[in-house]
Short mmCIF file of C-alpha atoms in Angstrom, two decimals:
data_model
loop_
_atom_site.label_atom_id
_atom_site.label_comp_id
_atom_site.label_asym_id
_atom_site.label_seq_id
_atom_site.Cartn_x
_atom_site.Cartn_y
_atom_site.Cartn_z
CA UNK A 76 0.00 0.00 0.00
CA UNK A 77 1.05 3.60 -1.17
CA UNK A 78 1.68 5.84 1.55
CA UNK A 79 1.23 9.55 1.39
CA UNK A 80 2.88 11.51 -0.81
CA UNK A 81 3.84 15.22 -0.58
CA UNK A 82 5.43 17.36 -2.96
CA UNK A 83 7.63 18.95 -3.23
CA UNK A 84 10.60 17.97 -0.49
CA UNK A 85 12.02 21.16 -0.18
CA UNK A 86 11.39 24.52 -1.10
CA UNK A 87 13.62 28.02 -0.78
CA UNK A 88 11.60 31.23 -1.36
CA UNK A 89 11.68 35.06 -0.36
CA UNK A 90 9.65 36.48 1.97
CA UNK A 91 6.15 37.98 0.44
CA UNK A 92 6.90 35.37 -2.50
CA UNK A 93 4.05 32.67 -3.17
CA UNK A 94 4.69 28.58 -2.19
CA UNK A 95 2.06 25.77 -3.07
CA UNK A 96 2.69 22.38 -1.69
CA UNK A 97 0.58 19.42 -2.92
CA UNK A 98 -0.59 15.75 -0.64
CA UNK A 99 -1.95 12.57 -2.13
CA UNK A 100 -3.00 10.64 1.05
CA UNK A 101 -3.33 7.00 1.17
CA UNK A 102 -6.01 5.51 -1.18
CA UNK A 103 -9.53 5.38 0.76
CA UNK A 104 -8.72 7.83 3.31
CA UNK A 105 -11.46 9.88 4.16
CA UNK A 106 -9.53 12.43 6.49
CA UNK A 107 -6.85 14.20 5.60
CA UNK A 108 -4.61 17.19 7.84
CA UNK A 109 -1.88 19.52 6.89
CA UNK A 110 0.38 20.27 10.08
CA UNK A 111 3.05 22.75 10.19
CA UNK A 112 5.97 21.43 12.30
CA UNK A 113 8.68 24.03 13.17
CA UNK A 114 12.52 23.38 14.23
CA UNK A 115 12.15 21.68 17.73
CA UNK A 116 8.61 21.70 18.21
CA UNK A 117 5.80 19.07 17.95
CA UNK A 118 3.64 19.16 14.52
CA UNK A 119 1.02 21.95 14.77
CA UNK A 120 -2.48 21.41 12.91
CA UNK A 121 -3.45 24.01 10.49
CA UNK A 122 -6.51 22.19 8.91
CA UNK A 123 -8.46 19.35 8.48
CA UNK A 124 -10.60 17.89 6.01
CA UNK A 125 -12.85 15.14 5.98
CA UNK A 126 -13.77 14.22 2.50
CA UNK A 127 -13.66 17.83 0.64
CA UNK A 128 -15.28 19.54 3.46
CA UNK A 129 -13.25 21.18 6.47
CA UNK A 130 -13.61 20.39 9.59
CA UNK A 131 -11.08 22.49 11.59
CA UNK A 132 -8.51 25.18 10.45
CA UNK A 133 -8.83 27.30 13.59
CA UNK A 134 -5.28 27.54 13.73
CA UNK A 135 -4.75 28.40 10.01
CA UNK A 136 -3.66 31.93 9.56
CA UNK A 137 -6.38 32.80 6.91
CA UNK A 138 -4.88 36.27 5.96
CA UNK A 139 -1.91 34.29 4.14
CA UNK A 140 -2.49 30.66 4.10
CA UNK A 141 -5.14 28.19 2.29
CA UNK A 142 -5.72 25.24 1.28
CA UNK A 143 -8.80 23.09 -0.79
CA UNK A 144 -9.01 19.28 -1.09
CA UNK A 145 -10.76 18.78 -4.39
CA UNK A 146 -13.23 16.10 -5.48
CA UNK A 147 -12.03 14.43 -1.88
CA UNK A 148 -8.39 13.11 -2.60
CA UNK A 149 -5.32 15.18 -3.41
CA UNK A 150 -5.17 18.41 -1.16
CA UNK A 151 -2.60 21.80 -1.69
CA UNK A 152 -1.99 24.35 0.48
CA UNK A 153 -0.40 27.46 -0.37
CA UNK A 154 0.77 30.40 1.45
CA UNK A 155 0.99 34.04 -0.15
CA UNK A 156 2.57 35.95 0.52
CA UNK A 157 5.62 33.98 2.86
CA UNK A 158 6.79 35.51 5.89
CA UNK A 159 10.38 34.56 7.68
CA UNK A 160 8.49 32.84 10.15
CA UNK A 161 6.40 30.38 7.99
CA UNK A 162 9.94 29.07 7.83
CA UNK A 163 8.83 25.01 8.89
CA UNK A 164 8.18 21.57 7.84
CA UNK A 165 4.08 21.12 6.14
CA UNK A 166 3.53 17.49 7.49
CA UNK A 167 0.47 16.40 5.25
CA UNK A 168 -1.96 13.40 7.09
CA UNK A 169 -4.54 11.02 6.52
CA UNK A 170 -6.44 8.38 8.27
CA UNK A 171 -9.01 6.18 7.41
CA UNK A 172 -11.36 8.76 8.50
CA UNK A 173 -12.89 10.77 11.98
CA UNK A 174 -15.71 10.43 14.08
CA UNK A 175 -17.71 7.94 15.00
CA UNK A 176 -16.65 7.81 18.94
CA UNK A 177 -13.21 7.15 17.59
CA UNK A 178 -9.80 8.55 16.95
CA UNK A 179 -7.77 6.54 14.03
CA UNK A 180 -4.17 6.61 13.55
CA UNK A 181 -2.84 9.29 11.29
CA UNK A 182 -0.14 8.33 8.74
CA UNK A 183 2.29 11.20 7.45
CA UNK A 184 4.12 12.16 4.52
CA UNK A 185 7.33 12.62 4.24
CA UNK A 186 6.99 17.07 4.41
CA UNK A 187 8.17 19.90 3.06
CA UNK A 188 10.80 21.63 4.71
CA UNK A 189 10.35 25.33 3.52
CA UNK A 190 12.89 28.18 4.18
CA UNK A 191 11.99 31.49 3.58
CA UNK A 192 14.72 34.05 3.46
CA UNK B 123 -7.57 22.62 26.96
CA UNK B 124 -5.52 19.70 25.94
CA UNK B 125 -1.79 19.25 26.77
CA UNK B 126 1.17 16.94 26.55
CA UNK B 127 4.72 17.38 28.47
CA UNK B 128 7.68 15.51 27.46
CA UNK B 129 9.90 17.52 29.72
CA UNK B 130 13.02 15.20 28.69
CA UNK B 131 14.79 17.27 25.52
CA UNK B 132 17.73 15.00 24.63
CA UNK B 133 18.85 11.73 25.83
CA UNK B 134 22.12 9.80 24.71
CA UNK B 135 22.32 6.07 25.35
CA UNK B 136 24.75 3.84 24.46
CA UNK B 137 23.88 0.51 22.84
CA UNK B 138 22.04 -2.05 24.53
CA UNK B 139 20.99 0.08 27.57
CA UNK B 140 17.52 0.01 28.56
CA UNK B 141 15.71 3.96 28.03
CA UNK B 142 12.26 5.37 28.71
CA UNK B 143 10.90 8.00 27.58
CA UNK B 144 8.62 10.24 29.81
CA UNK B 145 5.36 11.34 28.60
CA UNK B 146 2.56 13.45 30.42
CA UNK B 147 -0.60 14.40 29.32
CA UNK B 148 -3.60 16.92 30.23
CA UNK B 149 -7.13 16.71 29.17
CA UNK B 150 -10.84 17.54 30.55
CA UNK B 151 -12.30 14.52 28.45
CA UNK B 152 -12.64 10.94 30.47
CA UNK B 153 -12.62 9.90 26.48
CA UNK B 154 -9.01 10.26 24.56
CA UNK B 155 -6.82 8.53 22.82
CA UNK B 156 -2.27 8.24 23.38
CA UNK B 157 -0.20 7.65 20.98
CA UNK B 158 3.37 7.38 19.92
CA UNK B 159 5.04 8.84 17.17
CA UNK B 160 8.81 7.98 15.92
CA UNK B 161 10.56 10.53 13.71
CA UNK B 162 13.66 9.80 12.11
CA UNK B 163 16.62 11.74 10.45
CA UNK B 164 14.48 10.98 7.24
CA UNK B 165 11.69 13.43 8.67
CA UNK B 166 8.38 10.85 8.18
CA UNK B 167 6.79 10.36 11.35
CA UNK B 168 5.75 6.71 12.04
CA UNK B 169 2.96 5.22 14.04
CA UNK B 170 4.18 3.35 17.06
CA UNK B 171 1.05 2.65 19.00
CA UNK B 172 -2.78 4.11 20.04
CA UNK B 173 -4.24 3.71 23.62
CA UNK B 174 -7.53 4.51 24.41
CA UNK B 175 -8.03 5.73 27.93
CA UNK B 176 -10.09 2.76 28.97
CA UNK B 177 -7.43 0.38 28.12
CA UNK B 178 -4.80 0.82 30.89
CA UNK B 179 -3.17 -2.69 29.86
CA UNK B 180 0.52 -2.42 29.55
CA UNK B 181 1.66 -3.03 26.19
CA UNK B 182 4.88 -4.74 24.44
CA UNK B 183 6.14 -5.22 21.11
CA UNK B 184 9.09 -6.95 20.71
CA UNK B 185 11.87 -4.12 22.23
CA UNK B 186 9.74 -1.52 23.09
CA UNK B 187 6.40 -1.60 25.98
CA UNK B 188 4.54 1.51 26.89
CA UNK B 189 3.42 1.79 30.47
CA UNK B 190 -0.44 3.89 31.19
CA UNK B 191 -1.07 5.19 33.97
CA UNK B 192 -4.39 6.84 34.04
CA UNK B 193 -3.65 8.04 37.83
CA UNK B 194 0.11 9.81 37.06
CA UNK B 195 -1.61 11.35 33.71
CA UNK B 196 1.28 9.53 31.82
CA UNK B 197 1.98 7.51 28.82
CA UNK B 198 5.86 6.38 29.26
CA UNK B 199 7.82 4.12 26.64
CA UNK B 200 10.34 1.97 27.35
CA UNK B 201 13.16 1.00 24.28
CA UNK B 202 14.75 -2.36 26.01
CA UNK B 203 18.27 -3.25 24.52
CA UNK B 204 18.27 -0.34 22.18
CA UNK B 205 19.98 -0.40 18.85
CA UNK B 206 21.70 2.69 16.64
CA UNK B 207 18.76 2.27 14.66
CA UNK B 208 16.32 3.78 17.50
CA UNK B 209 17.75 6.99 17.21
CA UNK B 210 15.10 9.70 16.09
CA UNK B 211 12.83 12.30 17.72
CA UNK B 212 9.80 10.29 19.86
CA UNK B 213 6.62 12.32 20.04
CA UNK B 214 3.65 11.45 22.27
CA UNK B 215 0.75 12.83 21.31
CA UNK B 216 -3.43 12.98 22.59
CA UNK B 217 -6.25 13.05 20.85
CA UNK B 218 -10.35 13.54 21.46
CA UNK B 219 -12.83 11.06 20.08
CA UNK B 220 -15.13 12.90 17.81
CA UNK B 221 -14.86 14.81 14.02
CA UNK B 222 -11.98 16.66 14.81
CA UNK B 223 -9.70 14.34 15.97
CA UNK B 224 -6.47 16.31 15.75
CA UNK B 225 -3.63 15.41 17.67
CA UNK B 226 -1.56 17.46 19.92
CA UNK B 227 1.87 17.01 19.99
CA UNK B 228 4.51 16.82 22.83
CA UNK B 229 7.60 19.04 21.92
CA UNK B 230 9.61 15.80 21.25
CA UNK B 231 12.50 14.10 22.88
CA UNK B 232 15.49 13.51 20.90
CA UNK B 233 17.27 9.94 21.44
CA UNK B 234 20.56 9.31 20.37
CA UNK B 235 21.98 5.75 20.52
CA UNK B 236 25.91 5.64 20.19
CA UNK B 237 27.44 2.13 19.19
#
């Protein structure tokens, strides 16, 4: 079984430049999360989506980032324009799905480590 | 408001020895789920285990065992006879039942394990 797949792997930009990152989570997984993970510090969820609806991107800075998971599957995310500090790793997510009185292991991508300079 | 300590930063071991890792967690729900995360130099975090907080059973897989203890708030893991390959950031990590099941992360602890 595929596991998820983010592209790309790394990614050097200037500040107030634009940066799209792309996830393919694993086939038949109804839930999928983008997490930003910065140096020394646990992964930090932006959004989730379950199916192509979200579910929670409380912690999403909406002035500069966004994301959209079309038809249910592949997701991007894209942040314009880039400060210094959105300097991290985008960990994208999926699971089989949410809900339902339970909470299902999450499987990650490999990231994108982003430096903006 | 949901929270999870791993107050150890960095520990070095040297090959074979026995190491746990220290985990604490706080939550409001009497519902939630633990789990373990392993991150190596590669960067992919990879499921170790899930506890639900009506399971206090002790588990073991092969080298490593996790220890609940629903009265200490804490979710320790044990590495027995650890190997060069165990070396990686170990997040623990708690999660609500429900539709948004997100985790929340520990800040990591970084284990290094010299041959």
């Amino acid at each position: 079984e595929a596991g998820v797949a983010q592209s790309p792997r790394y990614k050097i930009i200037e500040k107030r430049q634009s940066v799209a990152f792309w996830c393919n989570p694993i086939s038949g997984h109804a839930t999928l999360y983008w997490y930003q993970q910065i140096l020394g510090q646990g992964p930090k969820l932006l959004i989730q989506f379950q199916n192509n609806g979200v579910v929670d991107d409380s912690q999403l800075p909406k002035d500069r980032f966004s994301a959209e998971r079309l038809k249910g599957v592949d997701s991007t995310l894209k942040i314009q324009p880039a400060k210094l500090e959105d300097s991290a790793v985008y960990l994208c997510a999926s699971s089989l799905r949410s809900g339902g009185g339970s909470s299902y292991e999450q499987y990650f991508g490999p990231g994108t480590r982003l430096t903006v300079t | 408001a949901q929270k999870v300590t791993q107050a150890q930063t960095e520990i070095s071991v040297v090959e074979k020895e026995d190491v746990t890792l220290d985990c604490v967690y706080e939550t409001r729900d009497t519902t939630y789920y633990l789990f373990w995360y392993k991150q190596p130099p590669s960067g992919e975090l990879v499921f170790l285990i899930r506890r639900n907080s009506f399971d206090e059973q002790n588990e073991i897989s092969g080298r490593y065992s996790w220890n609940f203890q629903k009265s200490t708030s804490s979710f320790n893991f044990t590495i027995t006879a650890s190997q060069v390959v165990d070396s990686a950031v170990y997040f623990c990590a708690l999660s609500e039942p429900g539709a948004n099941s997100k985790l929340t992360f520990g800040k990591g602890i970084t284990l290094s394990v010299r041959p």
